[in-house]
mmCIF file of C-alpha atoms in Angstrom:
data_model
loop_
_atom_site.group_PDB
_atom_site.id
_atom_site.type_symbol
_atom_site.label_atom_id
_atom_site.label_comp_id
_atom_site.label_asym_id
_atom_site.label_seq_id
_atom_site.Cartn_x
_atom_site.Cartn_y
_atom_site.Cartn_z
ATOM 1 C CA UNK A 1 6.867 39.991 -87.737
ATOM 2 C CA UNK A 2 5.449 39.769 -91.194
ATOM 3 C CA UNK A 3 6.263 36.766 -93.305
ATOM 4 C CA UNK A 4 5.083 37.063 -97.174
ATOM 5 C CA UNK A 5 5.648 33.635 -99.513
ATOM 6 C CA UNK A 6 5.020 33.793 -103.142
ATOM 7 C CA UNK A 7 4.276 30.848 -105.773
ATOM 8 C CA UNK A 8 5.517 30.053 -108.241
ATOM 9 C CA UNK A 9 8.812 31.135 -108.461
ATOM 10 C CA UNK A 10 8.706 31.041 -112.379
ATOM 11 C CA UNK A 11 5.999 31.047 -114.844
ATOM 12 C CA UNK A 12 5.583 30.589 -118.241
ATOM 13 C CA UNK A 13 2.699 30.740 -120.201
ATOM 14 C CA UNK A 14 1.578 31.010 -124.005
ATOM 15 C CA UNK A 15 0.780 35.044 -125.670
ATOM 16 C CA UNK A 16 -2.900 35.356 -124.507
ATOM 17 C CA UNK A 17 -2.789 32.755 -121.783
ATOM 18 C CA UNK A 18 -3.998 34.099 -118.112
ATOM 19 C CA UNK A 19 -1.234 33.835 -115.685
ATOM 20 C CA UNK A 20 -1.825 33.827 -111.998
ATOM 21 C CA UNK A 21 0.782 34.712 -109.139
ATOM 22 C CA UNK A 22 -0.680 33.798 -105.347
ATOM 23 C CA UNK A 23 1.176 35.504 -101.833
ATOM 24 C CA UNK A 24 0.251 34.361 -98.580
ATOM 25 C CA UNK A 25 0.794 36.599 -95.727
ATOM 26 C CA UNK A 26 1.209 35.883 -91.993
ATOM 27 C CA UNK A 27 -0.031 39.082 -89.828
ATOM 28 C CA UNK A 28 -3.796 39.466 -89.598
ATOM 29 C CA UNK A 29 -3.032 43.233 -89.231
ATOM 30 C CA UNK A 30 -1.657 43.314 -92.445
ATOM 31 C CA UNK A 31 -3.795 45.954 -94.458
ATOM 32 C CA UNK A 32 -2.522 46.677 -97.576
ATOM 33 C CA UNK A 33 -0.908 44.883 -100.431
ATOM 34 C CA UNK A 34 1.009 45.732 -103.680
ATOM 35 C CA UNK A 35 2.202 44.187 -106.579
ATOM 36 C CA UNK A 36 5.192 45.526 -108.138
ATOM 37 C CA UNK A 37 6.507 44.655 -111.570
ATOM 38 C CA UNK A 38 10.422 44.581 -112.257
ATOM 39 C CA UNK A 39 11.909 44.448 -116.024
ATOM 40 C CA UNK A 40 15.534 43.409 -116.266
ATOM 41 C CA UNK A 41 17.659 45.821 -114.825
ATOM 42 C CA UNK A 42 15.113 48.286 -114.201
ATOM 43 C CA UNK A 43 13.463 49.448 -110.806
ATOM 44 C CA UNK A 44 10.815 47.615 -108.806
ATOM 45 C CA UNK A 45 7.062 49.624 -110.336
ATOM 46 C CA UNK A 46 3.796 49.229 -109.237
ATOM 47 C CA UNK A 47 1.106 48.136 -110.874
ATOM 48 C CA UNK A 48 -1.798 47.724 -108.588
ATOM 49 C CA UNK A 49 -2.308 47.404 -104.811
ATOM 50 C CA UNK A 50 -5.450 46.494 -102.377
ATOM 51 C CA UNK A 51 -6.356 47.787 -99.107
ATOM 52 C CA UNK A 52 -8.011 44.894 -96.564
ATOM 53 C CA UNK A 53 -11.788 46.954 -96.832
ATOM 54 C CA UNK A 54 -12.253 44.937 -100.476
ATOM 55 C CA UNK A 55 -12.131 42.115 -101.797
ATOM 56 C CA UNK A 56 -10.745 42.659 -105.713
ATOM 57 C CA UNK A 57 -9.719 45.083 -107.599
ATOM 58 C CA UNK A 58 -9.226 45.671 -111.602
ATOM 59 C CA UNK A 59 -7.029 47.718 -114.034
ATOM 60 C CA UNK A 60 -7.456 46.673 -117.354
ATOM 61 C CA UNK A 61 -5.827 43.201 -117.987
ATOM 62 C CA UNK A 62 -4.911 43.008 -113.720
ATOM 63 C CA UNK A 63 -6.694 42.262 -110.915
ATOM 64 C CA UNK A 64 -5.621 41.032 -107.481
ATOM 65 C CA UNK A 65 -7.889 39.263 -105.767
ATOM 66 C CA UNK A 66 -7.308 39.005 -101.248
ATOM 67 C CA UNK A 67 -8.728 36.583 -98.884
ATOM 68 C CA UNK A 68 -8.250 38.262 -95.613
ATOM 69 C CA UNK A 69 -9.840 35.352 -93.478
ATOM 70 C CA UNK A 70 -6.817 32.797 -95.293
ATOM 71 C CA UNK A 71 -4.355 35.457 -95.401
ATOM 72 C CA UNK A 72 -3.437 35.549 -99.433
ATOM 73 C CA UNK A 73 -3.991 37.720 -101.768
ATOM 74 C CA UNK A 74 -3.347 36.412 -106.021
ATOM 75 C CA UNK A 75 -2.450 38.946 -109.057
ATOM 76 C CA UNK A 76 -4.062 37.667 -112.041
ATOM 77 C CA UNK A 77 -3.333 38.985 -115.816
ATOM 78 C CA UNK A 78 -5.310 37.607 -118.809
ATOM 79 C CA UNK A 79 -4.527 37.890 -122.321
ATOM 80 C CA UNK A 80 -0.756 37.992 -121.698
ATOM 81 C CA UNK A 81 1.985 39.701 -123.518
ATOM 82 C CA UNK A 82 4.998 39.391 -124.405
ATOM 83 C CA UNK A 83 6.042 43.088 -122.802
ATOM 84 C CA UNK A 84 4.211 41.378 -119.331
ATOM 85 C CA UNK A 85 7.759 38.964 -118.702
ATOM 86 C CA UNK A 86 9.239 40.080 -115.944
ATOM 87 C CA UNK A 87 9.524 39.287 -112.455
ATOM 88 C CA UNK A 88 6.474 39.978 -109.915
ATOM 89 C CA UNK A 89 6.663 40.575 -106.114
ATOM 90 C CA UNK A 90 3.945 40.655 -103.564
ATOM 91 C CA UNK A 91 3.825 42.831 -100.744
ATOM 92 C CA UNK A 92 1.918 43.495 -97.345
ATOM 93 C CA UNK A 93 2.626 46.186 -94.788
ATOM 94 C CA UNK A 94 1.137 46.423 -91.449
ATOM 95 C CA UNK A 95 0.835 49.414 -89.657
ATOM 96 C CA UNK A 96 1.435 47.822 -86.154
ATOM 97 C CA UNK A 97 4.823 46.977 -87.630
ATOM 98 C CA UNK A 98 5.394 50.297 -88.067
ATOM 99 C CA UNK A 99 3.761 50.579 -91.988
ATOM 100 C CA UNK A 100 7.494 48.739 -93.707
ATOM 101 C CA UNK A 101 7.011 46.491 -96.799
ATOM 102 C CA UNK A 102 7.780 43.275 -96.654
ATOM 103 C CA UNK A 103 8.094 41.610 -99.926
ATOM 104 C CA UNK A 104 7.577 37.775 -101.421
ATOM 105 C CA UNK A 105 10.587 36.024 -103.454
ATOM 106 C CA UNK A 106 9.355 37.078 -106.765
ATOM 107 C CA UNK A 107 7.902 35.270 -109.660
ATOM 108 C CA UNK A 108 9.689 35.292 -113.265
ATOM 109 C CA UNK A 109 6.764 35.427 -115.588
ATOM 110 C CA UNK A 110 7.758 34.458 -119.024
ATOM 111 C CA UNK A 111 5.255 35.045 -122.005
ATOM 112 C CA UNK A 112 5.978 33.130 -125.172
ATOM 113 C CA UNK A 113 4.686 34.646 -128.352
ATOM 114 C CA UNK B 1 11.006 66.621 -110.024
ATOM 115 C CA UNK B 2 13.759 63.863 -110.030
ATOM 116 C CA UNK B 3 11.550 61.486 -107.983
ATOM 117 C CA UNK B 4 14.064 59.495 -105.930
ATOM 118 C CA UNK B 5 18.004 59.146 -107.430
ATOM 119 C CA UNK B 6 20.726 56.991 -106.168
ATOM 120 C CA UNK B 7 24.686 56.932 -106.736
ATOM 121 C CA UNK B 8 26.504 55.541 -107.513
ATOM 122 C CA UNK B 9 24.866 53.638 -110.958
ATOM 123 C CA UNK B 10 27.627 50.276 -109.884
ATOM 124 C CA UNK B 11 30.727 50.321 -107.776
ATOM 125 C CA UNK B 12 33.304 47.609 -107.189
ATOM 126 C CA UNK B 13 35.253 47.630 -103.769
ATOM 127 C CA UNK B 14 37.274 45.719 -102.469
ATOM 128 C CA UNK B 15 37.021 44.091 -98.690
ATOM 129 C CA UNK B 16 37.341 45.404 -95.952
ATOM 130 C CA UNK B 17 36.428 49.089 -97.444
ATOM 131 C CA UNK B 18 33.866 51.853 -96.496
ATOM 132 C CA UNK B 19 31.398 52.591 -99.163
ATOM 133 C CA UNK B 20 28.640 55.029 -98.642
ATOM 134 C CA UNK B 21 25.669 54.744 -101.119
ATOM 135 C CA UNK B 22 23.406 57.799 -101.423
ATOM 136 C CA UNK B 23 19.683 58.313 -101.641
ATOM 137 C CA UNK B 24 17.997 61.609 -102.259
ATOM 138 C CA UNK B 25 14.232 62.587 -102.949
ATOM 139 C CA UNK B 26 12.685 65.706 -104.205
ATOM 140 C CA UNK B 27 9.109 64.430 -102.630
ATOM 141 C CA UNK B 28 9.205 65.318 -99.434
ATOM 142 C CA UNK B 29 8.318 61.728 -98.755
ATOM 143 C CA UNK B 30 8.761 60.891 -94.890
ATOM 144 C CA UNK B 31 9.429 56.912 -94.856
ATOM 145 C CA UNK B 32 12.282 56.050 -96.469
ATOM 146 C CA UNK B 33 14.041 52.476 -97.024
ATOM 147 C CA UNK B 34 17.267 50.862 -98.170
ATOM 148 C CA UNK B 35 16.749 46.806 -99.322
ATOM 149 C CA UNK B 36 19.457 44.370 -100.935
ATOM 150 C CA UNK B 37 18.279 42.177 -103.705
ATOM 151 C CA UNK B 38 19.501 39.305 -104.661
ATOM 152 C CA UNK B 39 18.379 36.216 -107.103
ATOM 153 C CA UNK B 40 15.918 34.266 -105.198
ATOM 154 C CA UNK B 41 15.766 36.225 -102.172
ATOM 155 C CA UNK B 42 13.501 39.044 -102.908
ATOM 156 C CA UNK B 43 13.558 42.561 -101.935
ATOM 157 C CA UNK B 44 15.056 42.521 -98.302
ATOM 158 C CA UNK B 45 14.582 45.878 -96.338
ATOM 159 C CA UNK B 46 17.982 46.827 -94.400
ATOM 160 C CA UNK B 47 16.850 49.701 -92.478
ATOM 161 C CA UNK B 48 14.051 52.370 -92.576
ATOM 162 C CA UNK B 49 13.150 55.721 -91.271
ATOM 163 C CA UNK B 50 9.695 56.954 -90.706
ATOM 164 C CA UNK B 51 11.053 60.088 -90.199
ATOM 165 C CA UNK B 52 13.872 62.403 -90.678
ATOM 166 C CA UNK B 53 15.346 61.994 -87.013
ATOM 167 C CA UNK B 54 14.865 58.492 -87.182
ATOM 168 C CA UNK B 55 15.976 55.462 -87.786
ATOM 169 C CA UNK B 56 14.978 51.163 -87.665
ATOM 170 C CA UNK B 57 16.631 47.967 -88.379
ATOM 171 C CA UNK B 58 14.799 45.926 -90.971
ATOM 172 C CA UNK B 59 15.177 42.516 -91.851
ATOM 173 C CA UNK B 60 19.217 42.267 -92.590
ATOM 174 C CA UNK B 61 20.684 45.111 -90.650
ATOM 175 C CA UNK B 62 24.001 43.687 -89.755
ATOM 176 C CA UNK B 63 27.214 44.856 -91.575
ATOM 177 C CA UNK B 64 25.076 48.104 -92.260
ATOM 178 C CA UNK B 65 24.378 51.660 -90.549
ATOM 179 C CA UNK B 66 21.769 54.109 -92.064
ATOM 180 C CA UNK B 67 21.211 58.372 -90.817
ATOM 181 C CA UNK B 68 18.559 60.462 -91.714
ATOM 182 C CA UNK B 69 19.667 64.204 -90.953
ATOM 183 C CA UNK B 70 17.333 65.535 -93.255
ATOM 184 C CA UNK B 71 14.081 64.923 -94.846
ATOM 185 C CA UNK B 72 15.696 64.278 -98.500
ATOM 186 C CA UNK B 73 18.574 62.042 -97.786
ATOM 187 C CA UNK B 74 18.754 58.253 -96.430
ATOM 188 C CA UNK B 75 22.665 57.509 -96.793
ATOM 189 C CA UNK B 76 23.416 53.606 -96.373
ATOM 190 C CA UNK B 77 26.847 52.921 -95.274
ATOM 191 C CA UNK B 78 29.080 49.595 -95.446
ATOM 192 C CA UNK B 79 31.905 50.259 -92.736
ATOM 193 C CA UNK B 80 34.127 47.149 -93.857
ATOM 194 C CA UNK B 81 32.509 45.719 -97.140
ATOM 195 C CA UNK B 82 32.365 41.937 -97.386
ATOM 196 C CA UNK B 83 31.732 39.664 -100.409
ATOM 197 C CA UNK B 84 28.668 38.795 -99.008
ATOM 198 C CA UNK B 85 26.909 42.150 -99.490
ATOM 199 C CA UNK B 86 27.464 42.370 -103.043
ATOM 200 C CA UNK B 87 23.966 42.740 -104.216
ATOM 201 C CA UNK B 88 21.588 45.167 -105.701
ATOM 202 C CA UNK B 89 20.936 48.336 -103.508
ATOM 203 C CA UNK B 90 17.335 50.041 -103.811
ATOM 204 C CA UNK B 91 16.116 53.286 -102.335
ATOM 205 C CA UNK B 92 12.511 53.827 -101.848
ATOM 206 C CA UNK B 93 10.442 56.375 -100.385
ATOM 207 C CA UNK B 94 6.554 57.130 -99.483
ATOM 208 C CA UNK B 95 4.642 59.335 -97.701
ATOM 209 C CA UNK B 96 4.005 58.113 -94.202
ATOM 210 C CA UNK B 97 0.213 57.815 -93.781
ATOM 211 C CA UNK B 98 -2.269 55.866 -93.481
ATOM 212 C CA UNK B 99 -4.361 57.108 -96.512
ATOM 213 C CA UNK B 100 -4.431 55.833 -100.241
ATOM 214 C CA UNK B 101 -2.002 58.123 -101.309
ATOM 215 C CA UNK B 102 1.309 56.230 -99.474
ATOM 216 C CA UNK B 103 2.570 54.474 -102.753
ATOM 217 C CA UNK B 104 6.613 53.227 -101.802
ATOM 218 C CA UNK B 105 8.442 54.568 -105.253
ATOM 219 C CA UNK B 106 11.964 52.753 -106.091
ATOM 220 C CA UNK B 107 14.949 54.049 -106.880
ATOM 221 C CA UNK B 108 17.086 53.127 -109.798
ATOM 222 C CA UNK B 109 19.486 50.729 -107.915
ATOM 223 C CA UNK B 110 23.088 50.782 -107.448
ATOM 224 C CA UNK B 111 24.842 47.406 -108.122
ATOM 225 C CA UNK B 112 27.534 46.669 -105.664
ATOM 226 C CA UNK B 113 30.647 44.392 -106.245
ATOM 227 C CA UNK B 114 32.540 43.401 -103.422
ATOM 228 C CA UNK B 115 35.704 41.704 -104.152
#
């Protein structure tokens, strides 16, 4: 089945610093891949996901970037702010494996003002 | 629309108890999930349904037993609680396609104390 590791487990960076979270994924028929952003005590939310037919994608200060031929896929967020700590997790699903999430460890971003 | 609701909010129990925690959605979503999560480990999925009818074992099945009798409601039960499944409990649901519109939503949690 799927296997999805995520680096770093923490991060901290300085207000206005880029920060840049990298998943690797292990089934080629993985297709699509979200990033969800969880505050303290509050439910996993997404905040942009890719489909395997491109190869970035933007939203304002996000982007996630996916290399399907070595199987990762990075969320990168410039100018950071402070409201942007909290902890990131990767995700791919596969439809042979019947379309289920399967989630990275999670990375604590910290942004110090 | 309520989107996707769990209870209960927290619950302590002690060993060796039944606990049922409950997951509804007003979104006529057809996949829904249950995953544990706990520091380190990530979102873990504990059983799906693609469905209503139907049920799958995820990842960390054991000590757990999901049904899905209707389209709205994905009970996870815990027939004899341990200490080791005190975690946090999320519900999610999505639609079950293939298109662009199959975004998994969470539900608010439900933090579980087994004693």
């Amino acid at each position: 089945g799927e296997n999805v590791e995520q680096h770093p487990s923490t991060l901290s960076v300085q207000e206005g610093d880029s920060a840049v979270i990298k998943c690797t994924y292990s089934d080629s028929a993985s297709n699509y891949f979200p990033w969800y952003k969880q505050e303290l005590g509050k439910r996993p939310q997404l905040i942009i996901d890719i489909r395997s037919n491109v190869g970035e994608k933007k939203d304002q200060r996000i982007a996630v970037t996916l290399n399907k031929t070595a199987k990762h896929f990075s969320l990168h967020i410039t100018e950071t702010q402070p409201e942007d700590s909290a902890v990131y997790f990767c995700a791919a699903r596969s439809y042979n494996q019947g379309g289920k999430l399967i989630f990275g460890q999670g990375t604590e971003l910290s942004v110090k003002p | 629309i309520a989107g996707i609701t769990q209870a209960p909010t927290s619950q302590i129990l002690a060993a060796g108890r039944r606990m049922t925690l409950r997951c509804t959605q007003d979104m006529r979503h057809n996949a829904m999930y249950w995953y544990r999560q706990d520091l380190g480990l990530g979102l873990r999925l504990i059983h799906y349904s693609n469905t209503a009818g139907t049920t799958g074992k995820g990842e960390v099945p054991d000590g757990y037993s999901v049904s899905r009798a209707n389209t709205d409601d994905f009970p996870l039960t815990l027939a004899s609680a341990v200490p080791s499944q005190t975690s946090v409990y999320f519900c999610a649901s999505r639609p079950y396609s293939s298109g662009s519109k199959d975004t998994q939503y969470f539900g608010p949690g439900t933090r579980l104390t087994v004693l």
